[in-house]
Short mmCIF file of C-alpha atoms in Angstrom, two decimals:
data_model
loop_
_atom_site.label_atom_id
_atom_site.label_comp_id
_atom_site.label_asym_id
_atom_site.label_seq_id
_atom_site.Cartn_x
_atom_site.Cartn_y
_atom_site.Cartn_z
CA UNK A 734 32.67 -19.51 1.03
CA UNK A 735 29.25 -18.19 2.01
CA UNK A 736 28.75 -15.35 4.68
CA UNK A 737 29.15 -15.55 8.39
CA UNK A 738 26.00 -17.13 10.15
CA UNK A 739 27.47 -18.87 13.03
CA UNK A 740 26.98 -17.97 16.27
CA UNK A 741 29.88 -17.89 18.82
CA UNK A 742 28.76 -17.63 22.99
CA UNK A 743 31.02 -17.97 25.76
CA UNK A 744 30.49 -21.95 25.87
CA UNK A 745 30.72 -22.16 21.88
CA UNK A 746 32.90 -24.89 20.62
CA UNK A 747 34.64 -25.80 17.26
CA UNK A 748 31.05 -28.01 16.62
CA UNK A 749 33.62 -30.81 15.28
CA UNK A 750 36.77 -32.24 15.59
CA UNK A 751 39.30 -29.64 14.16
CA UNK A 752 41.87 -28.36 17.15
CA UNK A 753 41.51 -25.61 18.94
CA UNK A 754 43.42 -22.95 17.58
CA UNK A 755 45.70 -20.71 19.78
CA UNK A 756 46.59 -17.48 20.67
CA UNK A 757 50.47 -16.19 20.89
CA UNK A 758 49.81 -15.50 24.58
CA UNK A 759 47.81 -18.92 25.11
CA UNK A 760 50.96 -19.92 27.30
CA UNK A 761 50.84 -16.81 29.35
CA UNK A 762 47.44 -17.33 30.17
CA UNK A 763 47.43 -20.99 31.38
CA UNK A 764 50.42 -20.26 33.75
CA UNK A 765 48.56 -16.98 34.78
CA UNK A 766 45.97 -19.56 36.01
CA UNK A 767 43.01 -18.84 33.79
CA UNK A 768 40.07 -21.02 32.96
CA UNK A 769 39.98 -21.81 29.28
CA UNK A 770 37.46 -22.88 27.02
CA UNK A 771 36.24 -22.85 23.25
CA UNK A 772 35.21 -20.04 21.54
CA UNK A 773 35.18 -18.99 18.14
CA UNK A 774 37.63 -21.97 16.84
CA UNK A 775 40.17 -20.64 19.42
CA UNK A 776 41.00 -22.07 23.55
CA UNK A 777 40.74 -18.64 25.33
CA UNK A 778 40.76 -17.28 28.84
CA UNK A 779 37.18 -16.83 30.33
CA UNK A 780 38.36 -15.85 33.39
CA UNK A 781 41.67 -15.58 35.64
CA UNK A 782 41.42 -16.45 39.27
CA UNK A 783 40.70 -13.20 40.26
CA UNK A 784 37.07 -13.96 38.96
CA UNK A 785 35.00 -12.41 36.32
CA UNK A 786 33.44 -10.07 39.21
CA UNK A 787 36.51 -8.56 40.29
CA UNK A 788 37.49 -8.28 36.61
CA UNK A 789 34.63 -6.54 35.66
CA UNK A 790 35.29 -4.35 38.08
CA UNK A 791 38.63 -3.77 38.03
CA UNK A 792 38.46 -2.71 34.27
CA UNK A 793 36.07 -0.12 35.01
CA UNK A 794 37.83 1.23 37.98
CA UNK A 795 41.62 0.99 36.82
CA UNK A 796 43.07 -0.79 33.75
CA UNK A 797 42.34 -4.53 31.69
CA UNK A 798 44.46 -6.59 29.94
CA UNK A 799 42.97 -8.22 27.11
CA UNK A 800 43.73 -11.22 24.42
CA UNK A 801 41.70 -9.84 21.13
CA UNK A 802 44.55 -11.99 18.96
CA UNK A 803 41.87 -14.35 17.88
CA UNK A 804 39.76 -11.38 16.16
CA UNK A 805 41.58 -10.93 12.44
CA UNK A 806 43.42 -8.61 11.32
CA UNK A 807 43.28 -7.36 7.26
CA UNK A 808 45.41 -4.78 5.23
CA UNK A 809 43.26 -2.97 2.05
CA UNK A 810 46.18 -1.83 0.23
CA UNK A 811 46.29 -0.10 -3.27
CA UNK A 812 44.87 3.20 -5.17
CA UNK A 813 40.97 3.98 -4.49
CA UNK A 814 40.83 0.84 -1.45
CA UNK A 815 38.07 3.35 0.31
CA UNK A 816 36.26 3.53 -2.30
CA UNK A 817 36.20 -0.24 -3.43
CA UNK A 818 35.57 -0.67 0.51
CA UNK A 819 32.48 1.68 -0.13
CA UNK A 820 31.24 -1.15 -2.27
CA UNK A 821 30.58 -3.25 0.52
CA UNK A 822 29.91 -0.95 3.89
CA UNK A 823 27.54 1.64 4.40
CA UNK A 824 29.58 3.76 6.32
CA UNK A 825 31.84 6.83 4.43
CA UNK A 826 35.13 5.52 4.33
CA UNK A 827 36.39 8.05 1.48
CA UNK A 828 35.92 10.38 4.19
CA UNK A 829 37.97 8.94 6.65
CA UNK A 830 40.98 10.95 7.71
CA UNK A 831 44.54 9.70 7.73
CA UNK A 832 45.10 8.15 11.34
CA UNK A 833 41.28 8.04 12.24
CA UNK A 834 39.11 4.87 12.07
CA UNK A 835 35.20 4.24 12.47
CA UNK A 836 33.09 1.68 12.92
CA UNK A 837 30.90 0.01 10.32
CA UNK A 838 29.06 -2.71 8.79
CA UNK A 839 29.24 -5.73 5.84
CA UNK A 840 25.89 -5.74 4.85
CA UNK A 841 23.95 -8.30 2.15
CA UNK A 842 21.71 -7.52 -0.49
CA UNK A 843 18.57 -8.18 1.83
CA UNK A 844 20.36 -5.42 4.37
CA UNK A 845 20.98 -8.17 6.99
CA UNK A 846 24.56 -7.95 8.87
CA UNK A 847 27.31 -10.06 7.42
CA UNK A 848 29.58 -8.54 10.10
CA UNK A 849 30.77 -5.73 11.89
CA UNK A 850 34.38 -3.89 11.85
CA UNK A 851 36.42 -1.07 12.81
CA UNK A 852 38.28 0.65 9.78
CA UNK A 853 41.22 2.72 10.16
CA UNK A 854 43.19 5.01 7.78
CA UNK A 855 46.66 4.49 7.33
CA UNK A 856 47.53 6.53 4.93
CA UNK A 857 48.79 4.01 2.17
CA UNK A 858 46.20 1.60 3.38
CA UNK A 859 43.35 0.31 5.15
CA UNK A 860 43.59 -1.25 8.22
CA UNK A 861 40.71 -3.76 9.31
CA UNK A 862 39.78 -5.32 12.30
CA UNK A 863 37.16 -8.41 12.00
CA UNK A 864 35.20 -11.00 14.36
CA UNK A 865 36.96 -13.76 15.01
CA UNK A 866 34.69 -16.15 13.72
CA UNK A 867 33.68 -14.01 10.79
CA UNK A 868 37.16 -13.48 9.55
CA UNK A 869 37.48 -16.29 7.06
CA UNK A 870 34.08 -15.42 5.36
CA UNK A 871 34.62 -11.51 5.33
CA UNK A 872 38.25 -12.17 3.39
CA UNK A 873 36.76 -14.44 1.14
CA UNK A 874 33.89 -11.46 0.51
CA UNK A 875 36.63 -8.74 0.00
CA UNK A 876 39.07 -10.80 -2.25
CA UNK A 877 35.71 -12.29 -4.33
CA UNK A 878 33.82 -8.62 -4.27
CA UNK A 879 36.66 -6.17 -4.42
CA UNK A 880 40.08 -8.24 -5.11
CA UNK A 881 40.66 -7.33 -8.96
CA UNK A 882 40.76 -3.78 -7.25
CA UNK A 883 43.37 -4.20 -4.33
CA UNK A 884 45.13 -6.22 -2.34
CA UNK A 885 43.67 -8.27 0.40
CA UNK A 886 46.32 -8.97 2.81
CA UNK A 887 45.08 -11.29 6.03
CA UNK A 888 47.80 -9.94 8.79
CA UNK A 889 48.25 -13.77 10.26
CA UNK A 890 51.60 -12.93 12.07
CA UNK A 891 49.93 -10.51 13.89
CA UNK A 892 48.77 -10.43 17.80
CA UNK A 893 45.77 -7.68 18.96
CA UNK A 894 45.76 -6.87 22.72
CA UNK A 895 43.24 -4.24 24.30
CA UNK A 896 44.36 -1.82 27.15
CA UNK A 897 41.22 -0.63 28.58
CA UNK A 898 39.92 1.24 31.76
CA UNK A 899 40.21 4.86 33.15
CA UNK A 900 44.08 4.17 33.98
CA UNK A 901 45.00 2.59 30.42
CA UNK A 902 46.33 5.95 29.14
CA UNK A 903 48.21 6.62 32.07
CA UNK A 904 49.55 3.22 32.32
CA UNK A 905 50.38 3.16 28.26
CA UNK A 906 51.89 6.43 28.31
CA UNK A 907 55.44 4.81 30.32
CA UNK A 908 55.60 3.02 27.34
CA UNK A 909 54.34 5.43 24.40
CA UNK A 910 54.07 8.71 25.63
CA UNK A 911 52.20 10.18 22.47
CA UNK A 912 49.27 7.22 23.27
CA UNK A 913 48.83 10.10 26.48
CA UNK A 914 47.15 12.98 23.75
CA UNK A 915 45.54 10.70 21.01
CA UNK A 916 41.78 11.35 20.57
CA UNK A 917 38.86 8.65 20.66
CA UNK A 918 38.89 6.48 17.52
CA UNK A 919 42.48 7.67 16.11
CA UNK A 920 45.50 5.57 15.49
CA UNK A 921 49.54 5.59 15.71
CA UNK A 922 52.37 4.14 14.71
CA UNK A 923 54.84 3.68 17.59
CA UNK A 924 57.69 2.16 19.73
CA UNK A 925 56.68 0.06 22.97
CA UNK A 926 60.18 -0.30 23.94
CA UNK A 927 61.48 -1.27 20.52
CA UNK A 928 58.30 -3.17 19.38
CA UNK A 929 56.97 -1.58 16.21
CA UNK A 930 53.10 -1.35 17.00
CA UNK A 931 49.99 -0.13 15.50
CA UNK A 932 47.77 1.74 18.53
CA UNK A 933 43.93 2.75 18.23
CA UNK A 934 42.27 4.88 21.09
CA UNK A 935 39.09 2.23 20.72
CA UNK A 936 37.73 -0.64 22.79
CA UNK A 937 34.55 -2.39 23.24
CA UNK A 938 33.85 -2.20 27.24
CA UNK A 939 32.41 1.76 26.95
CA UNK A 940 35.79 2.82 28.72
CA UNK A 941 38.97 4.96 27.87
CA UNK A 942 41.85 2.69 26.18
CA UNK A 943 43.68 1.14 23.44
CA UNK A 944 43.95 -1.62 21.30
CA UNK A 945 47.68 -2.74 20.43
CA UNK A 946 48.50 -4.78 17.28
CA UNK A 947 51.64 -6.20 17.68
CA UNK A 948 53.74 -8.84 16.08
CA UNK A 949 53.05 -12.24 17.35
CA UNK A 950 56.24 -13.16 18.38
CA UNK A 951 56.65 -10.02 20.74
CA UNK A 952 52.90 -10.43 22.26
CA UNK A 953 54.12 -11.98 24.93
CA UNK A 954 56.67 -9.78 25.99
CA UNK A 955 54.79 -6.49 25.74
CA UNK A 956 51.65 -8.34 27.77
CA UNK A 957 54.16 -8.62 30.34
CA UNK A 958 55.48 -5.47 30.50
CA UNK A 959 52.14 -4.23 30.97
CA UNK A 960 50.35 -6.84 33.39
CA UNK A 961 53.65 -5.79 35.41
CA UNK A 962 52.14 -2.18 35.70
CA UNK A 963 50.40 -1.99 39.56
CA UNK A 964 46.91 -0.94 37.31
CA UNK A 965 46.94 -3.77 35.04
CA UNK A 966 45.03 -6.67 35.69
CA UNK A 967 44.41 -9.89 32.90
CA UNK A 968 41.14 -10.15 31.94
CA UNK A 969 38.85 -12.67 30.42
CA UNK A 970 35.93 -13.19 28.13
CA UNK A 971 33.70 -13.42 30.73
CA UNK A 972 34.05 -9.49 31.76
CA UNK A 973 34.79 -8.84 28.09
CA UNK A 974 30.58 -9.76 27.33
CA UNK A 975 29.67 -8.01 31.16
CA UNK A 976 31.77 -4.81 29.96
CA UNK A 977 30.21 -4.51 26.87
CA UNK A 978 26.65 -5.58 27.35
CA UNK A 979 26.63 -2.57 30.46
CA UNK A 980 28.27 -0.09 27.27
CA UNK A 981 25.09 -0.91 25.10
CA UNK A 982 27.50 -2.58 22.38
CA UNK A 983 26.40 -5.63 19.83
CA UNK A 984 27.92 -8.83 19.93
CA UNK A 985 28.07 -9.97 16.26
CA UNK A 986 25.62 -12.87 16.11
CA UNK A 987 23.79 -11.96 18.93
CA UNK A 988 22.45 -8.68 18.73
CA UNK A 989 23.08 -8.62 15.21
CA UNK A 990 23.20 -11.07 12.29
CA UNK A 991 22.03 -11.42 8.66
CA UNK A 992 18.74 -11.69 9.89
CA UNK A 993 19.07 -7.71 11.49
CA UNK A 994 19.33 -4.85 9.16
CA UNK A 995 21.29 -1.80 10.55
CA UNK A 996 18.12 0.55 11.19
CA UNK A 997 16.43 -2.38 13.28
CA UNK A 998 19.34 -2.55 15.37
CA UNK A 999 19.60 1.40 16.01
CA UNK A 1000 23.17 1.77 13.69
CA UNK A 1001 21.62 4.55 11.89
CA UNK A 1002 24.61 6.22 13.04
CA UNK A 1003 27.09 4.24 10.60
CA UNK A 1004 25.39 5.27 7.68
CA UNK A 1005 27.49 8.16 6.16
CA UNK A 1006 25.26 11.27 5.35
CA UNK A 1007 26.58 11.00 1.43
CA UNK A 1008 26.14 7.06 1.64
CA UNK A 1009 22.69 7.91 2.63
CA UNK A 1010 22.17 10.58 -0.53
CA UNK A 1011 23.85 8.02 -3.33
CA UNK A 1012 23.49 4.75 -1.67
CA UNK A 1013 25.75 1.94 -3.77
CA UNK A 1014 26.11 -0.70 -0.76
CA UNK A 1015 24.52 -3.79 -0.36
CA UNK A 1016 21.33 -3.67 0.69
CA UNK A 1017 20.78 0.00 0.14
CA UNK A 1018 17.19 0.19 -1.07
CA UNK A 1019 16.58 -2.14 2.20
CA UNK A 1020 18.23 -0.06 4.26
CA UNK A 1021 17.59 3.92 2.87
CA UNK A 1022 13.75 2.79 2.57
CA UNK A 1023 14.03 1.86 6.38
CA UNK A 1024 15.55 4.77 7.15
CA UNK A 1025 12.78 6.57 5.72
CA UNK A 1026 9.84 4.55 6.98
CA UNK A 1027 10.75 2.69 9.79
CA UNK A 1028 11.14 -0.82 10.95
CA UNK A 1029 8.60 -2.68 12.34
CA UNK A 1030 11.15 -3.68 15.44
CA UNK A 1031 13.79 -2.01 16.89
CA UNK A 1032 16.94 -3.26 19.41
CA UNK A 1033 16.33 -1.89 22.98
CA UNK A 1034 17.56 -2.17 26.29
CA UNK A 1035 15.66 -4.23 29.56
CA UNK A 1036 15.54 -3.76 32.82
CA UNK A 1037 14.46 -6.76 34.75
CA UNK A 1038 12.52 -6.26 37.90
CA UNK A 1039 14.02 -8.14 40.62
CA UNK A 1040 17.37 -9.68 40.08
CA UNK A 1041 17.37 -13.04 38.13
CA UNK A 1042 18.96 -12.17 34.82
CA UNK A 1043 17.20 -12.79 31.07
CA UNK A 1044 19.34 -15.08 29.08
CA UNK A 1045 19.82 -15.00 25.18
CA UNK A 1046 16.18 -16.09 23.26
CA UNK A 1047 14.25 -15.38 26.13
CA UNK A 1048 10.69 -14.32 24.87
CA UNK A 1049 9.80 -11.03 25.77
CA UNK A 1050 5.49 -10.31 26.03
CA UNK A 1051 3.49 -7.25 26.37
CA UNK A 1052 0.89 -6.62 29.34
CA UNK A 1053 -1.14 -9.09 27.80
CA UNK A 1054 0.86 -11.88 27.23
CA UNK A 1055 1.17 -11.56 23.08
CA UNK A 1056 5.15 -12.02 22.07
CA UNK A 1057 6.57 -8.73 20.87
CA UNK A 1058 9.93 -9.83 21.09
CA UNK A 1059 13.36 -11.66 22.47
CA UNK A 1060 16.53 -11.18 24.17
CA UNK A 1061 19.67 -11.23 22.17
CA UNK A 1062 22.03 -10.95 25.75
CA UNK A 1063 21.25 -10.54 28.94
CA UNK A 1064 23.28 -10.91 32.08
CA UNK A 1065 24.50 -9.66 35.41
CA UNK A 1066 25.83 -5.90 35.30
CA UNK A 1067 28.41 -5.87 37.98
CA UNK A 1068 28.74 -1.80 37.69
CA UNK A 1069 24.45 -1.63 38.01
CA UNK A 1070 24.24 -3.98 40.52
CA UNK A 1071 21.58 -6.03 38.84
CA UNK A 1072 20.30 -7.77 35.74
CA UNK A 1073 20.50 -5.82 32.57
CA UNK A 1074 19.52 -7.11 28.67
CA UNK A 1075 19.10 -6.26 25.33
CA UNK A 1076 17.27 -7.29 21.99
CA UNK A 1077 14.43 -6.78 19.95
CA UNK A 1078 10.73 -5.92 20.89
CA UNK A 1079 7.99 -4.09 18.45
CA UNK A 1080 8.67 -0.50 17.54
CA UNK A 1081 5.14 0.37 19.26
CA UNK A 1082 6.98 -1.43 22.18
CA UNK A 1083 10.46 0.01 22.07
CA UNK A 1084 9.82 3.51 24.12
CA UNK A 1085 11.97 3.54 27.36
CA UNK A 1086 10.09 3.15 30.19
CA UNK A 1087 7.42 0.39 28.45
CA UNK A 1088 6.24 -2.04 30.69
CA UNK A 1089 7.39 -5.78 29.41
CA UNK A 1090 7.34 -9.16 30.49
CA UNK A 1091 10.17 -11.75 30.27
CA UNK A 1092 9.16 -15.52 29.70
CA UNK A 1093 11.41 -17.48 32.35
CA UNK A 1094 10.60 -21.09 32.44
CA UNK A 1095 6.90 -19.72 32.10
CA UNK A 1096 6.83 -17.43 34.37
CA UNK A 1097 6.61 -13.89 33.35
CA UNK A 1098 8.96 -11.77 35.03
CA UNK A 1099 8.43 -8.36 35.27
CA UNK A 1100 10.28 -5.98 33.36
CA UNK A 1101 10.80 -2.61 31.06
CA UNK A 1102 12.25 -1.30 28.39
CA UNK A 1103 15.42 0.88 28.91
CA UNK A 1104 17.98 3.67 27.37
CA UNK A 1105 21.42 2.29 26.48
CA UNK A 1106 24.22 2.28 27.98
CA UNK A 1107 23.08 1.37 31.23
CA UNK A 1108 26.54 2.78 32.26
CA UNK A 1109 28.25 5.79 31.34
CA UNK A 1110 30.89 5.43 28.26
CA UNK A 1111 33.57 7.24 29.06
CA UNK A 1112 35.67 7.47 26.08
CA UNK A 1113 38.42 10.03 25.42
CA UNK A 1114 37.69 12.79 23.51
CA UNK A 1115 40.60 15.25 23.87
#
């Protein structure tokens, strides 16, 4: 099994005729009334009838409900599992205190993306969280790369639900009262009224909250218990890619891919100051020489003039009409009021404030280059 190359958008399908796979809260959200469609192999909720507007909105003003069981879920278990992880990430996992996670990257030998993930310390293992339609390749990658070292364990019987909004800790904290003190990007194991869960203080909509990994069986009961909460609304995909496009965050496959290194897409950050001194991940000499040079394009923000939004692949031109770049996502930004996108233009070009255009059925459309997030993150940080 090769590495992860396909692309997943709101209207992807399977591409064949294998059944949509299912969520263990797929039930809940047809009789909650939500719109369903393909994505990623899996029939999820785009929207509920309360409209990907409102939901937007709602998360960012009080507290979301969201179905993340599709993404997968992967236990690193076994003496020196940071290190072998090392072998394959850039970021410093060895470094990585018990009950604290970080971000990071699968990167090739060429320094292109293979995916992204969030990896969290558990003491007597690793605890992974993978795209959804990566999750097959990026097992197959650990077991072939690092499985003579540790065990790979694929957590199948396992649901994922994200709490998120500035009244998820509030609202989680009638439930698990230590969720109330947790800092940004920490974990716990805990009782949601005699579930055993796993908890991180994370998210991917640039707001306070939690993601909850639960056992599938009992995903349906704690959803209810928390969609009964007055705060707690259900949210779909739809919001889920407004939320996060607004927070400045990369869809795997759009704004990244094996054809974007982690320097080109501004990730510098994930890149561990040691990792940086004694490289030893794929892609390293790609990547540290980057680092040191610079890349000839770089991932920025855009502001479209006007308010017709820039979709994906839209070619984005300088002053005088040469291509410097395109659009990796690009939407309506319920919290700006207005169109907001990001992807790659020319370093010369990348400079907030630069004067673009965007090619719309021929038609340049005015536009510029922008800092990211184009709202406020407001994450936890005790």
């Amino acid at each position: 099994m090769g590495p992860c190359r396909r692309k997943c958008s709101l209207s992807d399908s399977t591409g064949g005729d294998a059944p949509l796979l299912t969520t263990p809260l797929h039930a809940l959200h047809v009789e909650l009334g939500a719109k369903m469609v393909p994505f990623a192999g899996y029939d999820m909720p785009v929207q509920y009838p309360l409209g990907i507007l409102k939901e937007h909105l709602h998360t960012r003003s009080a507290a979301g409900l969201f179905d993340v069981s599709h993404m997968g879920q992967v236990r690193l278990i076994g003496e020196g599992a940071a290190a072998a992880l090392e072998t394959l990430v850039p970021g410093d996992v060895q470094a990585l205190g018990q009950g604290r996670m970080r971000y990071s990257l699968f990167t090739n030998e060429q320094g292109g993306i293979l995916d992204d993930l969030m990896i969290t310390n558990m003491g007597d293992h690793l605890f992974l969280v993978v795209n959804a339609s990566c999750k097959e390749a990026d097992i197959a990658h650990l077991r072939r790369h690092i499985g003579d070292r540790i065990a790979v364990e694929y957590l199948g019987e396992r649901a994922l639900l994200a709490l998120q909004g500035p009244q998820a800790a509030e609202v989680l904290a009638r439930f698990v009262p230590e969720a109330a003190t947790m800092k940004f990007m920490s974990a716990i194991e805990a009782d949601f009224r005699g579930v055993a869960v796993l908890i991180t203080r994370s998210g991917y909509t640039g707001e306070d909250g939690y993601e909850i990994s639960v056992p599938d069986v009992l995903a349906d009961t704690v959803a209810r218990l928390l969609l009964a909460e007055a705060e707690v609304e259900a949210i779909g995909l739809g919001a889920r890619d407004s939320l996060r496009l607004e927070a400045g965050l990369c869809l795997y496959g759009h704004d990244i891919d094996t054809t974007t290194t982690p320097v080109e897409a501004g990730l510098n950050w994930v890149i561990g100051k040691r990792r940086r001194a004694e490289g030893g991940f794929p892609g390293a000499d790609v990547i540290l020489g980057q680092l040191a040079d610079g890349t000839a394009r770089r991932r920025v923000g855009i502001r479209p003039d006007g308010r017709a939004p820039a979709r994906e692949h839209t070619q984005v031109t300088d002053a005088s009409g040469a291509p410097i770049g395109e659009v990796t996502s690009g939407g309506f930004g319920p919290s700006v009021n207005g169109p907001v996108a990001m992807g790659y233009v020319a370093t010369s070009a990348a400079a907030p404030g630069t004067p673009v255009n965007l090619m719309v059925r021929g038609k340049a459309i005015p536009a510029r280059v922008a800092e990211m997030p184009f709202v406020a993150q407001r994450y936890y940080r005790g």
